[in-house]
Every structure is written in structure tokens, then in C-alpha cells.
Amino acid sequence: MKKFKKALALSLTLAMGLSMVACGDKKDDTAAKTEAKTEAKTEAKTEGNKTEAKTEAKTEGQTEAKTEAAAGPEMTKGNGEKVHVYAWNSEFGGHLDNFLLTEYPELKDLIVYHNLEVGGTSADYLQKINDAMSSDEAPSIVAADNDAFKNLMEQDWVVPLSSIGFDQSWYANAYDFTVQMATNSNGELVGTTWQCTPGVMVYRASIAKDVFGSDDPATVQAEVKDVATMEAAFAKIKEKGYFPLACAGDLERPYLDQRQNAWVVDGKLTLDDSITEYLNKVVDYQSKGWFKGVS
């Protein structure tokens, strides 16, 4: 299996989305971490709270990437070993071009982007990745869709980020659920994400006033603070002649994203407990007429 230098791997890891490292070398990175921490501390003291927020993000991503990537070309000179990045479409490649390679053009000859042009959640994608592992262009980094990540992250060719010198404290400001999602069954972080899209509940103000007596967000939030309270609120909404939900898809993410296991385990379809709970809720809500029936 191909290996690649830590500095280059880190700069890619910090720039990419929910992606996994397929293999890597581990080296001492004390100097790089010290430099990044010192820079963050100095800027925060000099410019105050407003800049401190900017510094926080920079320390987590841009500063660390720049610090590590600066040593990248020297570490890989004379080696010429390529870093093979695999994805299902061109999106991730665009991010590499627009951010990483624009900042570090000297790395262009070292990175090979493979656009497999298949669905990111399809069986074809995983099959093509697995097939590539035995080729001369074995993946160094694999982009993973949210819905396929659990399956991919437990493959035996995925290694923890710590094995390439990634210090998890650099990722301390990430949303906790993204860290949990990219942590494998051994408790090891195997991926990072460049973005996340927080969920949101949208409600009609006039209906909230009619049902709850107020359209204030704090009031509505209190009515949906947990499942039991939310279901009681749904009953009130239905009694008033409204539909609480558009369709079963409105429930999908809160349950599916709690999955602890991949869909396929040891070659067999596996229904996680969260999936069973979701299906039971759909049946229950449908029987109560809580779905309007639109998507």
C-alpha cells in the first residue's frame, strides 16, 4: 500500500471534507504545533475578541495547514511519490484546486485527483475504492459522503489520523457530532470535514400563535425540546386542524444520523436500532395523521 509524507497529508486533511486517510507515515511534529499555538496566542492578545474568533478558525485549519505544508516540498523532494485522492465527483477536486493548490502551487505535481464519476452513496463507489487499493495508484485520501461514511470508515485500509501525526487538539473547535461520526469503533479519529450543515426547524408563525399562543422562537423551542414534548405538541397541532410534518422524510436525519453501525456488516444487511426506531415512528405518526403527504 502506498505511503505519503505527514506534512503533505496534513495539509490535505485540513483542507478537505469528510474524508479518510488510507495510509501514512508518523513523524515528530512538535515544532509545527508550537509555532501554530504561539501565533494563535499572539494574535488573540493583540487584536481582542473580534480577531480571536478568526484566529480560532485559522489555528484549526489554515494556520496548521500552512505550517505543515511549508515543509512538504522539502520532505518529498527526490521521492516523487504521488498522493492519490479519490472522490465520486469533481466537487472535492475543486476545493483542492481553489484552496490548497492555489495556496501551495508547488504541490500540484504531487497530487493526483481521481474522479470516479459514480454516486457517492452507491455500491459502485466502495467497490471502485476497494479495487484501487491493490493498484499502483492506491488511494491516499478518500472523500466520503455522509450517508456512506460509516461503511467506509471501518474498512481495514483506513488508518487513524494520529498515525500521520495529526493532533486531535487542532480539531478541538469542530462540531462534536462531526468528531463522533468520524471516530471508528476503536475510538480513533479517521476523518475530518470542511463543512457541516446544522439542522433547522421552520414553522409558520400564525400556526404557532394559534396552537401555542405565541410565535416566539423560545416558546416554540420549549414545545419541541425532546421527543415526548414534541409529540405532545404534534397532537395539539393536529387537533387545531394542521399537519405537524410534511412527510416521513422530516424525521429521517435525527434518527439515521444516530446510526452506530454500517448498513452492511460482515456481508449482511444490518438494521441499526436507530433505524428500527425511525421506522416505528413513521408507522405511528402515519396512523395519527401527522403527515400531510408531501415531500
GROMACS .gro file of C-alpha atoms in nm, residues 6 31 71 91 107 145 147 157 159 173 185 222 227 233 241 243 272 286:
model
   18
    6LYS     CA    1   0.299   1.352   0.701
   31ALA     CA    2   0.783   2.230   1.620
   71ALA     CA    3   0.788   2.163   0.494
   91GLU     CA    4  -1.650   1.881  -0.611
  107LEU     CA    5   0.225   2.061  -0.455
  145ASP     CA    6  -2.050   1.116   0.167
  147ASP     CA    7  -2.458   0.852   0.414
  157TRP     CA    8  -0.729   0.003   0.484
  159VAL     CA    9  -0.585   0.439   0.928
  173ASN     CA   10  -1.331   2.360   1.771
  185SER     CA   11  -1.509   0.154   1.666
  222ALA     CA   12  -3.982   2.465   2.453
  227VAL     CA   13  -3.928   1.368   2.164
  233ALA     CA   14  -4.709   1.941   2.055
  241GLY     CA   15  -5.658   2.112   1.204
  243PHE     CA   16  -5.034   1.890   0.991
  272ASP     CA   17  -2.921  -0.030   1.349
  286GLN     CA   18  -4.880   0.793   0.988
   0.00000   0.00000   0.00000
